[in-house]
């Protein structure tokens, strides 16, 4: 009886040694052997994982093969969002510089303290308008734009060479939410003093025929 009690745990322990294991030496050997037979397969898997984890902004290449924009937020805004409605009137400010090539300095002509435009009216560079989608008011974003979504294969105002890749640093200042806000934004962009001067000129032109008639009488 005592022998049975002593032998039972030993038998159970021995049986565990025959239980299947997920890390069986034979399985590991087969996996190793396959990797040795087809080393390029393992290499491709590693490359794919690295490519998938890379940042499109950091991996942006200023070459002819680059056809898509790349963005990186440096500050997340709050409130209204670009793209949550059609035909939004936006106010942005931005600077720009070349990506790659021999031109590296900021483009002074593109140091814009205020630009007002309505989305969908093609009044903004296609790549830049695409790049600010999803931004919230107060947000700051870097947008890299390839030539096919920028100024293409022609010179632009004698400043941007053909096939230039550009990087914009954009801040979304405001999004108008009603006609009153749109009017105020356009007025500020045009300039209050210029608006007053233009109003006076239009008023004079409109009233001058009446003054002439009264003078003739």
Tab-separated table of N, CA and C in Angstrom, residues 37-144:
chain	number	residue	atom	x	y	z
A	37	UNK	N	16.231	27.020	-45.339
A	37	UNK	CA	16.003	26.686	-46.735
A	37	UNK	C	15.538	27.894	-47.532
A	38	UNK	N	14.720	28.783	-46.908
A	38	UNK	CA	14.165	29.946	-47.586
A	38	UNK	C	14.462	31.212	-46.769
A	39	UNK	N	15.711	31.645	-46.695
A	39	UNK	CA	16.068	32.806	-45.868
A	39	UNK	C	15.434	34.092	-46.359
A	40	UNK	N	15.145	34.181	-47.687
A	40	UNK	CA	14.565	35.414	-48.200
A	40	UNK	C	13.162	35.655	-47.663
A	41	UNK	N	12.451	34.582	-47.302
A	41	UNK	CA	11.101	34.740	-46.763
A	41	UNK	C	11.126	35.456	-45.431
A	42	UNK	N	12.017	35.040	-44.545
A	42	UNK	CA	12.125	35.681	-43.238
A	42	UNK	C	12.558	37.127	-43.395
A	43	UNK	N	13.462	37.396	-44.341
A	43	UNK	CA	13.938	38.765	-44.556
A	43	UNK	C	12.809	39.648	-45.038
A	44	UNK	N	11.976	39.133	-45.949
A	44	UNK	CA	10.846	39.912	-46.449
A	44	UNK	C	9.871	40.240	-45.341
A	45	UNK	N	9.623	39.302	-44.459
A	45	UNK	CA	8.703	39.548	-43.351
A	45	UNK	C	9.217	40.678	-42.465
A	46	UNK	N	10.505	40.700	-42.197
A	46	UNK	CA	11.078	41.746	-41.354
A	46	UNK	C	10.990	43.093	-42.042
A	47	UNK	N	11.278	43.132	-43.330
A	47	UNK	CA	11.221	44.390	-44.074
A	47	UNK	C	9.806	44.930	-44.106
A	48	UNK	N	8.822	44.049	-44.344
A	48	UNK	CA	7.428	44.484	-44.394
A	48	UNK	C	6.997	45.081	-43.077
A	49	UNK	N	7.363	44.450	-41.969
A	49	UNK	CA	6.982	44.976	-40.663
A	49	UNK	C	7.613	46.335	-40.422
A	50	UNK	N	8.870	46.510	-40.846
A	50	UNK	CA	9.537	47.797	-40.656
A	50	UNK	C	8.893	48.862	-41.520
A	51	UNK	N	8.511	48.494	-42.765
A	51	UNK	CA	7.880	49.460	-43.665
A	51	UNK	C	6.530	49.909	-43.140
A	52	UNK	N	5.765	48.966	-42.579
A	52	UNK	CA	4.446	49.299	-42.072
A	52	UNK	C	4.514	50.202	-40.851
A	53	UNK	N	5.588	50.090	-40.078
A	53	UNK	CA	5.687	50.870	-38.861
A	53	UNK	C	6.336	52.228	-39.089
A	54	UNK	N	6.861	52.503	-40.314
A	54	UNK	CA	7.542	53.762	-40.588
A	54	UNK	C	6.526	54.889	-40.706
A	55	UNK	N	6.970	56.108	-40.376
A	55	UNK	CA	6.133	57.297	-40.433
A	55	UNK	C	6.156	57.843	-41.858
A	56	UNK	N	5.000	57.969	-42.530
A	56	UNK	CA	4.980	58.476	-43.914
A	56	UNK	C	5.600	59.858	-44.043
A	57	UNK	N	5.495	60.678	-42.989
A	57	UNK	CA	6.074	62.018	-43.049
A	57	UNK	C	7.595	61.941	-43.055
A	58	UNK	N	8.147	61.134	-42.163
A	58	UNK	CA	9.603	61.006	-42.073
A	58	UNK	C	10.182	60.236	-43.258
A	59	UNK	N	9.398	59.317	-43.832
A	59	UNK	CA	9.886	58.509	-44.952
A	59	UNK	C	9.563	59.132	-46.309
A	60	UNK	N	9.009	60.353	-46.302
A	60	UNK	CA	8.685	61.062	-47.552
A	60	UNK	C	9.952	61.232	-48.388
A	61	UNK	N	9.864	60.895	-49.681
A	61	UNK	CA	11.000	60.997	-50.577
A	61	UNK	C	10.710	62.022	-51.673
A	62	UNK	N	11.536	63.076	-51.804
A	62	UNK	CA	11.313	64.091	-52.845
A	62	UNK	C	11.747	63.594	-54.225
A	63	UNK	N	11.062	62.576	-54.712
A	63	UNK	CA	11.375	61.981	-56.010
A	63	UNK	C	10.125	61.966	-56.879
A	64	UNK	N	10.299	61.563	-58.141
A	64	UNK	CA	9.161	61.494	-59.060
A	64	UNK	C	8.148	60.441	-58.613
A	65	UNK	N	8.615	59.443	-57.866
A	65	UNK	CA	7.719	58.371	-57.425
A	65	UNK	C	6.788	58.823	-56.297
A	66	UNK	N	7.126	59.907	-55.621
A	66	UNK	CA	6.294	60.396	-54.506
A	66	UNK	C	5.095	61.128	-55.073
A	67	UNK	N	3.902	60.567	-54.873
A	67	UNK	CA	2.682	61.146	-55.438
A	67	UNK	C	1.657	61.533	-54.379
A	68	UNK	N	1.916	61.239	-53.121
A	68	UNK	CA	0.950	61.526	-52.061
A	68	UNK	C	1.549	62.503	-51.059
A	69	UNK	N	0.671	63.269	-50.425
A	69	UNK	CA	1.123	64.208	-49.411
A	69	UNK	C	1.452	63.453	-48.120
A	70	UNK	N	2.116	64.131	-47.206
A	70	UNK	CA	2.410	63.565	-45.891
A	70	UNK	C	2.219	64.671	-44.860
A	71	UNK	N	1.643	64.321	-43.710
A	71	UNK	CA	1.335	65.333	-42.704
A	71	UNK	C	1.886	64.915	-41.343
A	72	UNK	N	2.118	65.923	-40.502
A	72	UNK	CA	2.516	65.676	-39.118
A	72	UNK	C	2.006	66.845	-38.268
A	73	UNK	N	1.194	66.525	-37.260
A	73	UNK	CA	0.666	67.552	-36.367
A	73	UNK	C	1.680	67.885	-35.286
A	74	UNK	N	1.935	69.183	-35.113
A	74	UNK	CA	2.798	69.634	-34.023
A	74	UNK	C	1.979	70.232	-32.884
A	75	UNK	N	0.722	70.574	-33.180
A	75	UNK	CA	-0.183	71.058	-32.148
A	75	UNK	C	-1.607	70.718	-32.552
A	76	UNK	N	-2.347	70.083	-31.666
A	76	UNK	CA	-3.745	69.727	-31.926
A	76	UNK	C	-4.642	70.852	-31.425
A	77	UNK	N	-5.500	71.342	-32.315
A	77	UNK	CA	-6.416	72.416	-31.936
A	77	UNK	C	-7.653	71.881	-31.247
A	78	UNK	N	-8.697	72.699	-31.235
A	78	UNK	CA	-9.952	72.311	-30.598
A	78	UNK	C	-11.110	73.004	-31.313
A	79	UNK	N	-12.302	72.494	-31.096
A	79	UNK	CA	-13.478	73.136	-31.674
A	79	UNK	C	-13.759	72.687	-33.091
A	80	UNK	N	-14.076	73.656	-33.959
A	80	UNK	CA	-14.486	73.360	-35.328
A	80	UNK	C	-13.368	72.674	-36.097
A	81	UNK	N	-13.779	71.819	-37.055
A	81	UNK	CA	-12.832	70.984	-37.792
A	81	UNK	C	-12.975	71.205	-39.288
A	82	UNK	N	-11.859	71.261	-39.985
A	82	UNK	CA	-11.886	71.368	-41.449
A	82	UNK	C	-12.415	70.069	-42.037
A	83	UNK	N	-13.446	70.191	-42.869
A	83	UNK	CA	-14.007	69.019	-43.523
A	83	UNK	C	-15.300	68.526	-42.915
A	84	UNK	N	-15.713	69.101	-41.774
A	84	UNK	CA	-16.967	68.638	-41.174
A	84	UNK	C	-18.179	69.207	-41.907
A	85	UNK	N	-17.962	70.139	-42.822
A	85	UNK	CA	-19.029	70.693	-43.659
A	85	UNK	C	-18.430	71.098	-44.995
A	86	UNK	N	-19.279	71.282	-46.000
A	86	UNK	CA	-18.821	71.712	-47.317
A	86	UNK	C	-18.693	73.229	-47.366
A	87	UNK	N	-17.833	73.701	-48.262
A	87	UNK	CA	-17.675	75.140	-48.517
A	87	UNK	C	-17.464	75.934	-47.229
A	88	UNK	N	-16.451	75.554	-46.483
A	88	UNK	CA	-16.110	76.276	-45.255
A	88	UNK	C	-15.167	77.433	-45.584
A	89	UNK	N	-15.409	78.576	-44.959
A	89	UNK	CA	-14.515	79.720	-45.106
A	89	UNK	C	-13.468	79.635	-44.001
A	90	UNK	N	-12.200	79.498	-44.408
A	90	UNK	CA	-11.111	79.286	-43.461
A	90	UNK	C	-10.166	80.477	-43.459
A	91	UNK	N	-9.498	80.654	-42.334
A	91	UNK	CA	-8.388	81.596	-42.246
A	91	UNK	C	-7.172	80.832	-41.735
A	92	UNK	N	-6.125	80.834	-42.536
A	92	UNK	CA	-4.902	80.130	-42.161
A	92	UNK	C	-3.706	81.069	-42.309
A	93	UNK	N	-2.602	80.702	-41.676
A	93	UNK	CA	-1.330	81.356	-41.947
A	93	UNK	C	-0.294	80.251	-42.098
A	94	UNK	N	0.731	80.523	-42.913
A	94	UNK	CA	1.690	79.462	-43.170
A	94	UNK	C	3.025	80.020	-43.659
A	95	UNK	N	4.032	79.182	-43.505
A	95	UNK	CA	5.329	79.389	-44.136
A	95	UNK	C	5.608	78.174	-45.001
A	96	UNK	N	6.579	78.297	-45.895
A	96	UNK	CA	6.865	77.189	-46.799
A	96	UNK	C	8.358	77.103	-47.061
A	97	UNK	N	8.828	75.891	-47.341
A	97	UNK	CA	10.215	75.669	-47.720
A	97	UNK	C	10.280	74.486	-48.671
A	98	UNK	N	11.404	74.379	-49.357
A	98	UNK	CA	11.600	73.275	-50.291
A	98	UNK	C	12.015	72.009	-49.536
A	99	UNK	N	11.604	70.874	-50.090
A	99	UNK	CA	11.996	69.579	-49.543
A	99	UNK	C	13.014	68.957	-50.491
A	100	UNK	N	14.226	68.727	-49.994
A	100	UNK	CA	15.260	68.139	-50.829
A	100	UNK	C	15.778	69.125	-51.860
A	101	UNK	N	16.680	68.661	-52.698
A	101	UNK	CA	17.246	69.502	-53.736
A	101	UNK	C	18.233	70.511	-53.177
A	102	UNK	N	18.655	71.427	-54.033
A	102	UNK	CA	19.651	72.421	-53.627
A	102	UNK	C	19.015	73.613	-52.929
A	103	UNK	N	17.679	73.746	-53.014
A	103	UNK	CA	17.005	74.848	-52.339
A	103	UNK	C	16.511	74.360	-50.981
A	104	UNK	N	16.981	74.975	-49.921
A	104	UNK	CA	16.610	74.519	-48.577
A	104	UNK	C	16.032	75.627	-47.713
A	105	UNK	N	16.241	76.880	-48.093
A	105	UNK	CA	15.773	77.992	-47.266
A	105	UNK	C	14.258	78.157	-47.393
A	106	UNK	N	13.667	78.851	-46.412
A	106	UNK	CA	12.251	79.167	-46.477
A	106	UNK	C	11.976	80.090	-47.660
A	107	UNK	N	10.808	79.956	-48.234
A	107	UNK	CA	10.408	80.801	-49.354
A	107	UNK	C	9.750	82.055	-48.778
A	108	UNK	N	10.448	83.185	-48.881
A	108	UNK	CA	9.947	84.419	-48.265
A	108	UNK	C	8.598	84.842	-48.849
A	109	UNK	N	8.427	84.591	-50.154
A	109	UNK	CA	7.163	84.963	-50.796
A	109	UNK	C	5.990	84.156	-50.257
A	110	UNK	N	6.279	83.012	-49.624
A	110	UNK	CA	5.218	82.171	-49.078
A	110	UNK	C	5.110	82.294	-47.568
A	111	UNK	N	5.663	83.340	-47.013
A	111	UNK	CA	5.482	83.619	-45.588
A	111	UNK	C	4.200	84.440	-45.455
A	112	UNK	N	3.085	83.752	-45.330
A	112	UNK	CA	1.761	84.368	-45.419
A	112	UNK	C	1.142	84.474	-44.023
A	113	UNK	N	0.983	85.699	-43.479
A	113	UNK	CA	0.425	85.850	-42.130
A	113	UNK	C	-1.075	85.613	-42.062
A	114	UNK	N	-1.765	85.714	-43.200
A	114	UNK	CA	-3.219	85.486	-43.200
A	114	UNK	C	-3.690	85.201	-44.620
A	115	UNK	N	-4.445	84.120	-44.753
A	115	UNK	CA	-5.051	83.771	-46.035
A	115	UNK	C	-6.459	83.267	-45.772
A	116	UNK	N	-7.417	83.850	-46.455
A	116	UNK	CA	-8.826	83.472	-46.299
A	116	UNK	C	-9.307	82.868	-47.614
A	117	UNK	N	-9.894	81.690	-47.551
A	117	UNK	CA	-10.421	81.041	-48.742
A	117	UNK	C	-11.519	80.068	-48.340
A	118	UNK	N	-12.336	79.727	-49.326
A	118	UNK	CA	-13.434	78.779	-49.092
A	118	UNK	C	-13.045	77.438	-49.707
A	119	UNK	N	-13.229	76.373	-48.932
A	119	UNK	CA	-12.862	75.050	-49.411
A	119	UNK	C	-13.718	74.646	-50.609
A	120	UNK	N	-13.122	73.889	-51.508
A	120	UNK	CA	-13.835	73.390	-52.671
A	120	UNK	C	-13.880	74.341	-53.841
A	121	UNK	N	-13.310	75.554	-53.698
A	121	UNK	CA	-13.340	76.531	-54.779
A	121	UNK	C	-12.021	76.619	-55.523
A	122	UNK	N	-11.078	75.732	-55.201
A	122	UNK	CA	-9.782	75.653	-55.871
A	122	UNK	C	-9.022	76.969	-55.810
A	123	UNK	N	-9.131	77.643	-54.683
A	123	UNK	CA	-8.380	78.882	-54.460
A	123	UNK	C	-7.131	78.634	-53.614
A	124	UNK	N	-6.906	77.379	-53.288
A	124	UNK	CA	-5.764	76.999	-52.482
A	124	UNK	C	-5.041	75.863	-53.207
A	125	UNK	N	-3.741	75.767	-53.004
A	125	UNK	CA	-2.974	74.689	-53.614
A	125	UNK	C	-3.613	73.341	-53.260
A	126	UNK	N	-3.862	72.463	-54.245
A	126	UNK	CA	-4.576	71.206	-53.975
A	126	UNK	C	-3.973	70.389	-52.837
A	127	UNK	N	-2.659	70.231	-52.823
A	127	UNK	CA	-2.021	69.440	-51.772
A	127	UNK	C	-2.130	70.073	-50.411
A	128	UNK	N	-2.104	71.417	-50.370
A	128	UNK	CA	-2.235	72.112	-49.091
A	128	UNK	C	-3.654	71.994	-48.552
A	129	UNK	N	-4.646	72.162	-49.415
A	129	UNK	CA	-6.035	72.023	-48.963
A	129	UNK	C	-6.328	70.595	-48.515
A	130	UNK	N	-5.773	69.623	-49.214
A	130	UNK	CA	-5.933	68.234	-48.796
A	130	UNK	C	-5.239	67.993	-47.450
A	131	UNK	N	-4.093	68.626	-47.275
A	131	UNK	CA	-3.306	68.395	-46.067
A	131	UNK	C	-3.902	68.964	-44.798
A	132	UNK	N	-4.754	69.980	-44.914
A	132	UNK	CA	-5.335	70.577	-43.704
A	132	UNK	C	-6.669	69.940	-43.322
A	133	UNK	N	-7.123	68.968	-44.100
A	133	UNK	CA	-8.366	68.284	-43.747
A	133	UNK	C	-8.218	67.620	-42.374
A	134	UNK	N	-9.226	67.803	-41.528
A	134	UNK	CA	-9.196	67.205	-40.201
A	134	UNK	C	-8.569	68.089	-39.143
A	135	UNK	N	-7.988	69.215	-39.538
A	135	UNK	CA	-7.398	70.129	-38.549
A	135	UNK	C	-8.501	70.839	-37.762
A	136	UNK	N	-8.192	71.140	-36.503
A	136	UNK	CA	-9.088	71.916	-35.658
A	136	UNK	C	-8.505	73.311	-35.445
A	137	UNK	N	-9.379	74.261	-35.129
A	137	UNK	CA	-8.947	75.650	-34.949
A	137	UNK	C	-7.858	75.718	-33.875
A	138	UNK	N	-6.779	76.432	-34.195
A	138	UNK	CA	-5.658	76.543	-33.272
A	138	UNK	C	-4.582	75.498	-33.508
A	139	UNK	N	-4.873	74.534	-34.364
A	139	UNK	CA	-3.904	73.473	-34.631
A	139	UNK	C	-2.794	73.931	-35.569
A	140	UNK	N	-1.646	73.284	-35.455
A	140	UNK	CA	-0.500	73.560	-36.324
A	140	UNK	C	-0.058	72.235	-36.941
A	141	UNK	N	0.178	72.246	-38.241
A	141	UNK	CA	0.501	71.004	-38.948
A	141	UNK	C	1.539	71.269	-40.035
A	142	UNK	N	2.452	70.328	-40.204
A	142	UNK	CA	3.399	70.350	-41.313
A	142	UNK	C	2.845	69.474	-42.430
A	143	UNK	N	2.856	69.999	-43.653
A	143	UNK	CA	2.307	69.292	-44.809
A	143	UNK	C	3.355	69.262	-45.917
A	144	UNK	N	3.757	68.070	-46.321
A	144	UNK	CA	4.678	67.918	-47.452
A	144	UNK	C	3.863	67.630	-48.710
